[in-house]
mmCIF file of C-alpha atoms in Angstrom:
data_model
loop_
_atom_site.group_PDB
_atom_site.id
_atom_site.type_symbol
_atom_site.label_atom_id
_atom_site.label_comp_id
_atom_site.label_asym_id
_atom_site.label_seq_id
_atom_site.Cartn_x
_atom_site.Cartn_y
_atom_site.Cartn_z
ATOM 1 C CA UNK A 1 -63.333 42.880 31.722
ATOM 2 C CA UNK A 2 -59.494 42.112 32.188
ATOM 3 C CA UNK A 3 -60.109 39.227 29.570
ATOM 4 C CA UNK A 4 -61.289 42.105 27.178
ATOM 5 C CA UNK A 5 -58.494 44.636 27.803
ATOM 6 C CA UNK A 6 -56.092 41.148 27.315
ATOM 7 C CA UNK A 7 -57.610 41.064 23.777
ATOM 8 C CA UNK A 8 -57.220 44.184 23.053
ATOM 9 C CA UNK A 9 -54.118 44.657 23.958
ATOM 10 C CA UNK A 10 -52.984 41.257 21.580
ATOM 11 C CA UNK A 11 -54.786 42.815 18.766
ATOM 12 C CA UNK A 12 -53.098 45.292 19.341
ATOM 13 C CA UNK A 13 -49.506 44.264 19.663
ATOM 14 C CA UNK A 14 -50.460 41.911 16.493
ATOM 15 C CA UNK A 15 -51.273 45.279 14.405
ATOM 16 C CA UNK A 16 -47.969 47.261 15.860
ATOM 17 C CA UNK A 17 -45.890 43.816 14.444
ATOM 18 C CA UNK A 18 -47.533 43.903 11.481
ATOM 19 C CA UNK A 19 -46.819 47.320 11.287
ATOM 20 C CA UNK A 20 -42.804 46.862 11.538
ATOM 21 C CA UNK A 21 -42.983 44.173 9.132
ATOM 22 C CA UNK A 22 -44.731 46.471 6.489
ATOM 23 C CA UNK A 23 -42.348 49.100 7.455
ATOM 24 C CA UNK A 24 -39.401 46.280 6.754
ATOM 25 C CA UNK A 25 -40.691 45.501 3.874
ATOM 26 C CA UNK A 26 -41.131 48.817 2.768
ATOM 27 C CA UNK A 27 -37.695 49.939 3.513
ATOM 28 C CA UNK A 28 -36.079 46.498 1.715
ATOM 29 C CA UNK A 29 -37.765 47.079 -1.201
ATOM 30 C CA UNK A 30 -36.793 50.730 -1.025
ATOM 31 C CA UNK A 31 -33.207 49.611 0.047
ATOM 32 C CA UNK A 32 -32.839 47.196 -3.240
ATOM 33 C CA UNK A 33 -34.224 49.657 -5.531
ATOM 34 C CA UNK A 34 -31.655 52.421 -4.453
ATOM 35 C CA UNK A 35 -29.136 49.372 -4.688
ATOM 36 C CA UNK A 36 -30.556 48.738 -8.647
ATOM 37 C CA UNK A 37 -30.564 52.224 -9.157
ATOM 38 C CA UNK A 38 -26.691 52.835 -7.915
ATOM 39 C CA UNK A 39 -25.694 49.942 -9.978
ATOM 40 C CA UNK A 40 -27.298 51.040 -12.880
ATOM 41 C CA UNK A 41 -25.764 54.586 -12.391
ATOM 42 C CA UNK A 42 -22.270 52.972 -11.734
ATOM 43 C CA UNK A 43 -22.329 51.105 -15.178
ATOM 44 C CA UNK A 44 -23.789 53.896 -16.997
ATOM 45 C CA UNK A 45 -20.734 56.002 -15.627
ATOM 46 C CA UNK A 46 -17.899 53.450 -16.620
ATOM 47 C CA UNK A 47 -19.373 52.253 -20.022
ATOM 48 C CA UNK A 48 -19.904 56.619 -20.569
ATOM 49 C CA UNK A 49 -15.863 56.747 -19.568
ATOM 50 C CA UNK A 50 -14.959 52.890 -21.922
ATOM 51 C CA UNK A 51 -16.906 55.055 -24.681
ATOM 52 C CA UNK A 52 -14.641 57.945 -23.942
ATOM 53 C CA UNK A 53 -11.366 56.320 -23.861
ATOM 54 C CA UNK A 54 -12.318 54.428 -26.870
ATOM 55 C CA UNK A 55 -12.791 57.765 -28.520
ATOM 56 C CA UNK A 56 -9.545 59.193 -27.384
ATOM 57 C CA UNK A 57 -7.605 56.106 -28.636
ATOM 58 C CA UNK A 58 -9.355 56.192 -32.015
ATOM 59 C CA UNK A 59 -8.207 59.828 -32.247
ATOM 60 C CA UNK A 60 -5.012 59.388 -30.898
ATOM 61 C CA UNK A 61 -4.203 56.609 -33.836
ATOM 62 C CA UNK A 62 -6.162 58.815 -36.365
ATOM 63 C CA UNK A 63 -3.679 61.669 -35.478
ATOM 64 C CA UNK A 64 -0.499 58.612 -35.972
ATOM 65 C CA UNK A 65 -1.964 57.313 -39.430
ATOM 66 C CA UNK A 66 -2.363 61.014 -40.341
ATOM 67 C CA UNK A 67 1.153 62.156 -39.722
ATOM 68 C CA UNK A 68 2.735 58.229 -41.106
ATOM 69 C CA UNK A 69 1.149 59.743 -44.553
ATOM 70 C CA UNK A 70 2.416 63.073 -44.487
ATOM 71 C CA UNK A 71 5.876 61.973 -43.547
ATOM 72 C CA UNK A 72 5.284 59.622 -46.785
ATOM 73 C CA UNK A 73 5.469 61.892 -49.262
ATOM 74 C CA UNK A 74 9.073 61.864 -49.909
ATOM 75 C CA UNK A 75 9.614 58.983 -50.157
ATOM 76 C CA UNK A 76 6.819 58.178 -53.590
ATOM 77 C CA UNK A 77 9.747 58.555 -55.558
ATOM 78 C CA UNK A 78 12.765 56.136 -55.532
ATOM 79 C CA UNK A 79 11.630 54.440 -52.373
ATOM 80 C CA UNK A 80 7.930 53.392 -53.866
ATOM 81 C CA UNK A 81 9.473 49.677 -54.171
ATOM 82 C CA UNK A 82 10.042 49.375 -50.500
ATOM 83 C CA UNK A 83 8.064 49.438 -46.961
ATOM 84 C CA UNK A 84 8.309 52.842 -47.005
ATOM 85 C CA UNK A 85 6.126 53.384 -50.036
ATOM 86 C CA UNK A 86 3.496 52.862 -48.427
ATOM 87 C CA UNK A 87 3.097 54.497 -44.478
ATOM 88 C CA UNK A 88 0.059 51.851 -43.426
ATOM 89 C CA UNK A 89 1.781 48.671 -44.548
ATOM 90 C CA UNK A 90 1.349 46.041 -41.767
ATOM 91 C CA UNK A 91 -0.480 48.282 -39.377
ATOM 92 C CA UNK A 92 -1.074 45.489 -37.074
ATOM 93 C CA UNK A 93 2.235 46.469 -36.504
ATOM 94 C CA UNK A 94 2.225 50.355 -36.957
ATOM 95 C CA UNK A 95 -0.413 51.132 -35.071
ATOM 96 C CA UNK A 96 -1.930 48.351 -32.532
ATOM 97 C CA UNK A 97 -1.416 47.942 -28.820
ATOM 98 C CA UNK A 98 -2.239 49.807 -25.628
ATOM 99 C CA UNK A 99 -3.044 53.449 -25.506
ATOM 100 C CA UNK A 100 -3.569 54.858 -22.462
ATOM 101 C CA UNK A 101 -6.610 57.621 -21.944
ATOM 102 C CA UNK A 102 -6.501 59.425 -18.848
ATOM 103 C CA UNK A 103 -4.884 56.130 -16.931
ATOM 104 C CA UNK A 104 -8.024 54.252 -18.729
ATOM 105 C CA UNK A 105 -6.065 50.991 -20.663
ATOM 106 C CA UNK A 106 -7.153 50.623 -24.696
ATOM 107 C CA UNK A 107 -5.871 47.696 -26.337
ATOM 108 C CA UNK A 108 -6.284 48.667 -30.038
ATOM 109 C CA UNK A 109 -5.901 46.307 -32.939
ATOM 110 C CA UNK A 110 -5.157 47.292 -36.381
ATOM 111 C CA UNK A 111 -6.090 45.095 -39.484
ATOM 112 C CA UNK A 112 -5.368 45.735 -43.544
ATOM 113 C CA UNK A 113 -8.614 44.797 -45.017
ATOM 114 C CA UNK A 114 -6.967 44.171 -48.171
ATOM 115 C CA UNK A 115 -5.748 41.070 -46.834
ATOM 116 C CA UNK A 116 -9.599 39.838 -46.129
ATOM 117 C CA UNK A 117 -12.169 39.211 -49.103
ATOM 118 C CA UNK A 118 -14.891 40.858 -48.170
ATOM 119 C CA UNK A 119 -17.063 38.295 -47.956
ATOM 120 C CA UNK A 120 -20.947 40.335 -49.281
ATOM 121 C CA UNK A 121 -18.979 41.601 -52.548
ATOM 122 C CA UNK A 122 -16.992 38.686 -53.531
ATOM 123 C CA UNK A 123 -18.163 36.817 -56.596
ATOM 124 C CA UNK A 124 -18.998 33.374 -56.951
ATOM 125 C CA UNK A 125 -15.354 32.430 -59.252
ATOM 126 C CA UNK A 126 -13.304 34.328 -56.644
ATOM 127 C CA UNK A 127 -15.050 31.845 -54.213
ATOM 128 C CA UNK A 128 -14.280 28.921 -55.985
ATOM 129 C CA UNK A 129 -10.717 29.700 -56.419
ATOM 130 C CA UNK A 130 -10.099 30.443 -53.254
ATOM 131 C CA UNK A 131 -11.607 27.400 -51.725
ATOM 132 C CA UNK A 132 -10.206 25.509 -54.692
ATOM 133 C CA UNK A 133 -6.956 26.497 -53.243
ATOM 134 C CA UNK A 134 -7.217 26.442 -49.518
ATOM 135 C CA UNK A 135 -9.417 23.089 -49.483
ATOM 136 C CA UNK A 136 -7.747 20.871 -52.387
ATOM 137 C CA UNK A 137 -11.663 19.761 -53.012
ATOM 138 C CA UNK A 138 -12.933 21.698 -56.172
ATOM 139 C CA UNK A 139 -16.264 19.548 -55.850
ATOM 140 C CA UNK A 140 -16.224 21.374 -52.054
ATOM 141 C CA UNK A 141 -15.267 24.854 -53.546
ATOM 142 C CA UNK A 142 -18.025 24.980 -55.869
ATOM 143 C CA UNK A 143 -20.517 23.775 -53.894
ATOM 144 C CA UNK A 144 -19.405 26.331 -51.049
ATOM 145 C CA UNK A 145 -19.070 29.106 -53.736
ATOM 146 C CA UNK A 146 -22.817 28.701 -54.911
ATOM 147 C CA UNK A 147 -24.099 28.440 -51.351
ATOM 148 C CA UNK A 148 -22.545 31.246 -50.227
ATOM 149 C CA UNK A 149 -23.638 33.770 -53.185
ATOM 150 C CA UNK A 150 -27.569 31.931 -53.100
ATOM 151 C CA UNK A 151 -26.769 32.871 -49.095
ATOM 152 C CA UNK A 152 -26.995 37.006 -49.945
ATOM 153 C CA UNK A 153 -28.906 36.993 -53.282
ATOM 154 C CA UNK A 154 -32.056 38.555 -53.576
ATOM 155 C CA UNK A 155 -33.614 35.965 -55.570
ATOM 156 C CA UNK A 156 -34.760 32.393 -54.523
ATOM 157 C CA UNK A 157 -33.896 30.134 -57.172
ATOM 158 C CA UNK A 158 -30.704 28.186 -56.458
ATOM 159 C CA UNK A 159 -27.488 27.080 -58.287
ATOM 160 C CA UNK A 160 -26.244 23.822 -59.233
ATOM 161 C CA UNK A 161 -25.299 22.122 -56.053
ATOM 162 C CA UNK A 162 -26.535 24.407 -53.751
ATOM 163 C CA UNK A 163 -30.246 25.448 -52.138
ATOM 164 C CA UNK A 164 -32.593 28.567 -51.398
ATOM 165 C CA UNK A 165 -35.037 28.294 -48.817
ATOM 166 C CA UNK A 166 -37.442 25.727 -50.093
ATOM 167 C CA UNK A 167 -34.647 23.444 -49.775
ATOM 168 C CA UNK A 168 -33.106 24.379 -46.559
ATOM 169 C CA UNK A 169 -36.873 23.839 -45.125
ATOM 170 C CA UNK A 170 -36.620 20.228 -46.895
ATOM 171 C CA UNK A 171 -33.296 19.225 -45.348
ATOM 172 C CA UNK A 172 -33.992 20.650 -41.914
ATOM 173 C CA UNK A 173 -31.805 22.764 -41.419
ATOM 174 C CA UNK A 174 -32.017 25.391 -39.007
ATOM 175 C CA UNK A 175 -31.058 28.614 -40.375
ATOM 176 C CA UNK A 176 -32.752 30.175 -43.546
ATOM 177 C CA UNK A 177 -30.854 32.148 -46.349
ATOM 178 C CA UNK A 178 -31.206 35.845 -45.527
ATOM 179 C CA UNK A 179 -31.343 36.736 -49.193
ATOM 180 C CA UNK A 180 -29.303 39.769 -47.865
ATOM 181 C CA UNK A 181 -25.677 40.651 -46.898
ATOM 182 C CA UNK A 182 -23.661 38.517 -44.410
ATOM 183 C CA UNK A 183 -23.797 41.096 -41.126
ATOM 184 C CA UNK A 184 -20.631 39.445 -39.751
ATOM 185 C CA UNK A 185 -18.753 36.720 -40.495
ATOM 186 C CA UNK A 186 -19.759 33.781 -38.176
ATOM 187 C CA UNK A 187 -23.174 34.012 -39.860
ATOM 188 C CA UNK A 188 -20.847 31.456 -42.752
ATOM 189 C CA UNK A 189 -21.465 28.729 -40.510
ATOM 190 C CA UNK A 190 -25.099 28.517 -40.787
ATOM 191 C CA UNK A 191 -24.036 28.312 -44.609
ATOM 192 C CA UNK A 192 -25.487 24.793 -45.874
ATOM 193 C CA UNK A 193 -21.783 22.879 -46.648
ATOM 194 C CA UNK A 194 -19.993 25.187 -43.867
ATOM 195 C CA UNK A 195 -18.423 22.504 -41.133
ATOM 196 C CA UNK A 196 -17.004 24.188 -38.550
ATOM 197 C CA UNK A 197 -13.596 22.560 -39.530
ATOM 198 C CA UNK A 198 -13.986 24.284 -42.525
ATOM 199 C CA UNK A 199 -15.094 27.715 -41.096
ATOM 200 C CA UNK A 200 -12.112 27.693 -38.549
ATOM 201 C CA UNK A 201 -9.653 27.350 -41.263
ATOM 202 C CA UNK A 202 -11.095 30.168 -43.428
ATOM 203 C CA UNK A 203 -12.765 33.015 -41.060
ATOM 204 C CA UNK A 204 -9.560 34.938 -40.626
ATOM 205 C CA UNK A 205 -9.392 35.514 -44.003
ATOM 206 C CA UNK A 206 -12.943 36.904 -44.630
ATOM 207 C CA UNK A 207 -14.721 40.266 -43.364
ATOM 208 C CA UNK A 208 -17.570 42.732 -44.062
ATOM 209 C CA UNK A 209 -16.088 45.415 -43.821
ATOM 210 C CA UNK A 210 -14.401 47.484 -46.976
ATOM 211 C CA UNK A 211 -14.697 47.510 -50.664
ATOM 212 C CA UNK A 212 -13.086 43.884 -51.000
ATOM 213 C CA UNK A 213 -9.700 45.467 -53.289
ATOM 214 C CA UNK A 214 -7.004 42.773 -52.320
ATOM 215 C CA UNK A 215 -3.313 44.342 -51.532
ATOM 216 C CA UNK A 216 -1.333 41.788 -53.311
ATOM 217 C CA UNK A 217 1.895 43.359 -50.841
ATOM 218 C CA UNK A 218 -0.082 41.544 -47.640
ATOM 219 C CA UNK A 219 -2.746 39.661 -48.817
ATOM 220 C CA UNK A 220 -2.038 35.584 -48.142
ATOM 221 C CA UNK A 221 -1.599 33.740 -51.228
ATOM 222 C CA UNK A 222 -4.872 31.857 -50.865
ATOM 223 C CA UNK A 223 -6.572 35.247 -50.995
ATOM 224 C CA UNK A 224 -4.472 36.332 -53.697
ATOM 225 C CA UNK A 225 -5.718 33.418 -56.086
ATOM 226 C CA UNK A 226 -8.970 34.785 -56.471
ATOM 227 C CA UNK A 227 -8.280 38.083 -58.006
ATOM 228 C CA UNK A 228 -9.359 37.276 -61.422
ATOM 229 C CA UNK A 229 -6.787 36.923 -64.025
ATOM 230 C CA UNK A 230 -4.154 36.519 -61.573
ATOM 231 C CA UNK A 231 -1.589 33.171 -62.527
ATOM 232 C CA UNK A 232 0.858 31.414 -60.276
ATOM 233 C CA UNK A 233 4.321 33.303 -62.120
ATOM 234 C CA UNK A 234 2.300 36.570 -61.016
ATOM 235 C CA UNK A 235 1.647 34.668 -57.331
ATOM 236 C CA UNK A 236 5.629 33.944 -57.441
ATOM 237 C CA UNK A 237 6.605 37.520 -58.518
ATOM 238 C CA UNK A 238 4.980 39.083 -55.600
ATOM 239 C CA UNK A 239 6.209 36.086 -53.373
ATOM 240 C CA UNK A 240 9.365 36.571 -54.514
ATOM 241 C CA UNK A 241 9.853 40.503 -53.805
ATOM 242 C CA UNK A 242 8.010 39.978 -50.830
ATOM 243 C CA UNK A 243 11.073 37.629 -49.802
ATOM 244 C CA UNK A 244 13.796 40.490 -51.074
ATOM 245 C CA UNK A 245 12.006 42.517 -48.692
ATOM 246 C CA UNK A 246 10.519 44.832 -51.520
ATOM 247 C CA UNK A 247 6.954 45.790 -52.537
ATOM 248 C CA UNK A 248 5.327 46.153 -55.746
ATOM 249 C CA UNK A 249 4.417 49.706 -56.510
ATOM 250 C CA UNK A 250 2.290 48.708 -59.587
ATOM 251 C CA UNK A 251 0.086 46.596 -60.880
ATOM 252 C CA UNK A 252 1.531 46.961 -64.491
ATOM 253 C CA UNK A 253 5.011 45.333 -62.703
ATOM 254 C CA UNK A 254 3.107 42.120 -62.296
ATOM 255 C CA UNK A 255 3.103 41.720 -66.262
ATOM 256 C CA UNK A 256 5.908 41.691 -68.157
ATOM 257 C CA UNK A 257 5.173 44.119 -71.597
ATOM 258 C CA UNK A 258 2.635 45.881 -69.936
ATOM 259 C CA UNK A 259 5.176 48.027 -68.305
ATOM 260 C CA UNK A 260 6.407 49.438 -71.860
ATOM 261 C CA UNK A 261 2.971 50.483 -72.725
ATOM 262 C CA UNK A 262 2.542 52.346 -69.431
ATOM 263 C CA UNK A 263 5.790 54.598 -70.836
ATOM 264 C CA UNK A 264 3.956 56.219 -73.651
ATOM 265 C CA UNK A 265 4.054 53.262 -76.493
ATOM 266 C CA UNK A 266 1.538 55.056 -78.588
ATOM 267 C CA UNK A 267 -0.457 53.086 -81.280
ATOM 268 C CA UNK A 268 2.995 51.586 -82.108
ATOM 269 C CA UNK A 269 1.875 48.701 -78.812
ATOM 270 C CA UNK A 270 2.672 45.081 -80.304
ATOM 271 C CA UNK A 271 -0.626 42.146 -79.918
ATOM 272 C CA UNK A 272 1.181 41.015 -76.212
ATOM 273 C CA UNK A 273 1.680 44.146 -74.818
ATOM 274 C CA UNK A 274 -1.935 44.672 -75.522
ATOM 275 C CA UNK A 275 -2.463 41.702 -74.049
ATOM 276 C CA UNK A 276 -0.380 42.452 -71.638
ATOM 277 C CA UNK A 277 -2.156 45.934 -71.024
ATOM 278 C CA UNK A 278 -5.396 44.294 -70.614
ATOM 279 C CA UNK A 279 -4.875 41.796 -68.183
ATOM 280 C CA UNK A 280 -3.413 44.382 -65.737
ATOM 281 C CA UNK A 281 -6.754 46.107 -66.252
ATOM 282 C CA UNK A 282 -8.437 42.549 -65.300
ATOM 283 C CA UNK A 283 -6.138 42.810 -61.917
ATOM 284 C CA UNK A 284 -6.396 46.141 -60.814
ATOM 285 C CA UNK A 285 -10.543 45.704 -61.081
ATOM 286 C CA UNK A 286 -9.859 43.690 -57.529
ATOM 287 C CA UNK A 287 -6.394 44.536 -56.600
ATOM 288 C CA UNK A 288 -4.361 47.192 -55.484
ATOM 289 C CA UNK A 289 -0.956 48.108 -54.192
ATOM 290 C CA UNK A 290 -1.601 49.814 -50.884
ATOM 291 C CA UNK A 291 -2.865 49.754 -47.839
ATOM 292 C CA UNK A 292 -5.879 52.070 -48.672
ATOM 293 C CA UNK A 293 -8.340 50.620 -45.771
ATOM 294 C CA UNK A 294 -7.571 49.684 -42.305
ATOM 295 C CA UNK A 295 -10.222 48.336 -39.476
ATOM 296 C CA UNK A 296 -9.715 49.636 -36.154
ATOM 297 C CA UNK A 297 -11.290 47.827 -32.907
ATOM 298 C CA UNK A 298 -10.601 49.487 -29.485
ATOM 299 C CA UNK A 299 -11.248 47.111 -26.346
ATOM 300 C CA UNK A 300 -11.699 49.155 -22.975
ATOM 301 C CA UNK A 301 -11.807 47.990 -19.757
ATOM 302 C CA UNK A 302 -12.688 50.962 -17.873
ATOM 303 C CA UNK A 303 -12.813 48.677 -14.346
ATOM 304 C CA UNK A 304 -12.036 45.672 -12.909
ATOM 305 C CA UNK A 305 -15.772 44.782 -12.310
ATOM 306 C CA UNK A 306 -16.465 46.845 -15.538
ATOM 307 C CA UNK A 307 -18.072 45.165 -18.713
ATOM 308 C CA UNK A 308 -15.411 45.169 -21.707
ATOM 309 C CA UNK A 309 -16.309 48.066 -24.426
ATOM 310 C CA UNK A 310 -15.656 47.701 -28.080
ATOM 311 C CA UNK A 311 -15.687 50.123 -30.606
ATOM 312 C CA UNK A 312 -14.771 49.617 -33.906
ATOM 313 C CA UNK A 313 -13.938 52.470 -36.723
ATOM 314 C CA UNK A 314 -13.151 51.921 -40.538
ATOM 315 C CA UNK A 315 -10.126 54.303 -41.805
ATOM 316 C CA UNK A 316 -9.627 55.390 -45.022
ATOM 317 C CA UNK A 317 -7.040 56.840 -46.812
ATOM 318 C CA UNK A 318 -7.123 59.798 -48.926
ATOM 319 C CA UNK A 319 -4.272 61.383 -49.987
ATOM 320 C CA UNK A 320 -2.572 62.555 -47.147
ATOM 321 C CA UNK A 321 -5.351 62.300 -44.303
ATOM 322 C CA UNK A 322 -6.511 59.510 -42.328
ATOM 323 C CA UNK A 323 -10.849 59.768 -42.875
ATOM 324 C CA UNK A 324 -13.073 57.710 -40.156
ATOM 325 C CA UNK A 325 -15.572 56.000 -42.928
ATOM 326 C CA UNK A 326 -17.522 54.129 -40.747
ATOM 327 C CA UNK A 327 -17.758 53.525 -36.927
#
């Protein structure tokens, strides 16, 4: 009879053991699901305050852009050939670095898109000149210009030296055409004829944002050759007042005779300054004066164990206000 009791009480003592290990178990999983749930609830919490900063910042340099063009409008007159002609030039340097929201850190960059092509609207001769120019290779340029543009068509038959997707299948290669817009600008290197050599030395000076008018006061030369009907005396005029420190504050000052016209020469206008008048109409199709378009990106660190934010806004100018486009 002791023997059974001795059984009984191991069964026992087996079932109470199992019993604490349940309740362990129980109270770990319990234990690393409050621990999931407070870590969730803590980066919830800091990306909800990154967002808010971010939005802060971006009004905060709204509010600057805003006031740099209504401070501008005294100055249109006599002072239109300088900097001060136009309140967004270089607002990498205007209106980037650190703004602080509530003790919160946002590092905001500023960037003229006028000095990118935009690389979904760009045609296939502005291609070729500018990788005519930045390469030296016009074989490379116009292969690169056709595989680009076949890239984002809609249709699938290809140019001269270039493929759709039958052929991309053929070669191997990885990536298809997405017979649709670039979404960002990396996508160029699954381009067929991209290298990344070649992609490093060109990226900075494409984008998708904007409508793609060049600023011929900030755009880089190599984006400046492929605004159609541009030549290189133009390239060296605007080099040239860049130099004295001066802007140009038309597009009809690019082209000598064209300027007369502009001043009222009525039906009297000689065969060049017709000529004249109609290549300025050729450059101001794709070019412009100002700085009409700016992309802002805000980069928030809310924490030190917090995952970096980004938020990035397109601003437009109109007139004398500062309009979030896009964001």
């Amino acid at each position: 009879m002791s023997g059974a009791l001795g059984n009984r009480r191991g069964v026992a003592m087996v079932a109470a053991l199992w019993l604490v290990v349940a309740i362990s178990v129980v109270a770990l999983a319990f234990s690393i699901d409050a621990k999931d749930r407070r870590t969730l609830g803590i980066n919830a919490a800091e990306r909800g305050q990154a967002y808010a900063a971010a939005l802060g910042a971006l009004a905060t340099t709204q509010a600057a852009m805003d006031v740099a063009l209504r401070s501008n409008r005294q100055n249109v007159g006599a002072l239109a050939g300088t900097r001060s002609g136009d309140p967004w030039m270089f607002p990498d340097s205007l209106f980037a670095g650190p703004v602080y929201i509530d003790s919160v850190r946002v590092d905001v960059m500023a960037r003229d898109l006028g000095t990118q092509l935009n690389i979904n609207l760009v045609d296939v001769n502005q291609l070729k000149a500018f990788f005519g120019y930045t390469l030296g290779d016009y074989a490379k340029a116009d292969q690169l210009a056709a595989t680009i543009t076949d890239w984002r068509d809609l249709d699938d038959t290809p140019q001269m030296n270039s493929d759709e997707i039958d052929g991309y299948i053929k070669k191997g290669l990885l990536a298809l055409p997405a017979n649709g817009p670039f979404r960002q600008v990396s996508d160029l290197l699954m381009v067929e004829g991209m290298t990344p050599e070649i992609y490093a030395l060109v990226a900075n000076d494409f984008t998708t944002y904007g409508t793609g008018q060049i600023n011929v006061n900030t755009a880089p030369v190599e984006v400046l050759r492929s605004i159609p009907g541009i030549t290189d005396n133009i390239i060296a005029n605007i080099l040239n007042q860049r130099s004295r420190g001066l802007r140009i504050a038309s597009i009809a000052q690019l082209v000598p005779g064209a300027i007369a016209v502009g001043r009222g020469g009525r039906g009297g206008a000689t065969g060049a300054q017709n000529m004249a008048n109609i290549q300025v109409a050729q450059l101001a199709q794709a070019a412009g004066v100002n700085t009409n378009q700016v992309l802002l990106t805000m980069f928030v660190k809310s924490a030190p164990q917090a995952e970096p934010f980004k938020l990035t806004a397109l601003m437009q100018r109109g007139g004398t206000t500062a309009t979030i486009t896009w964001k």
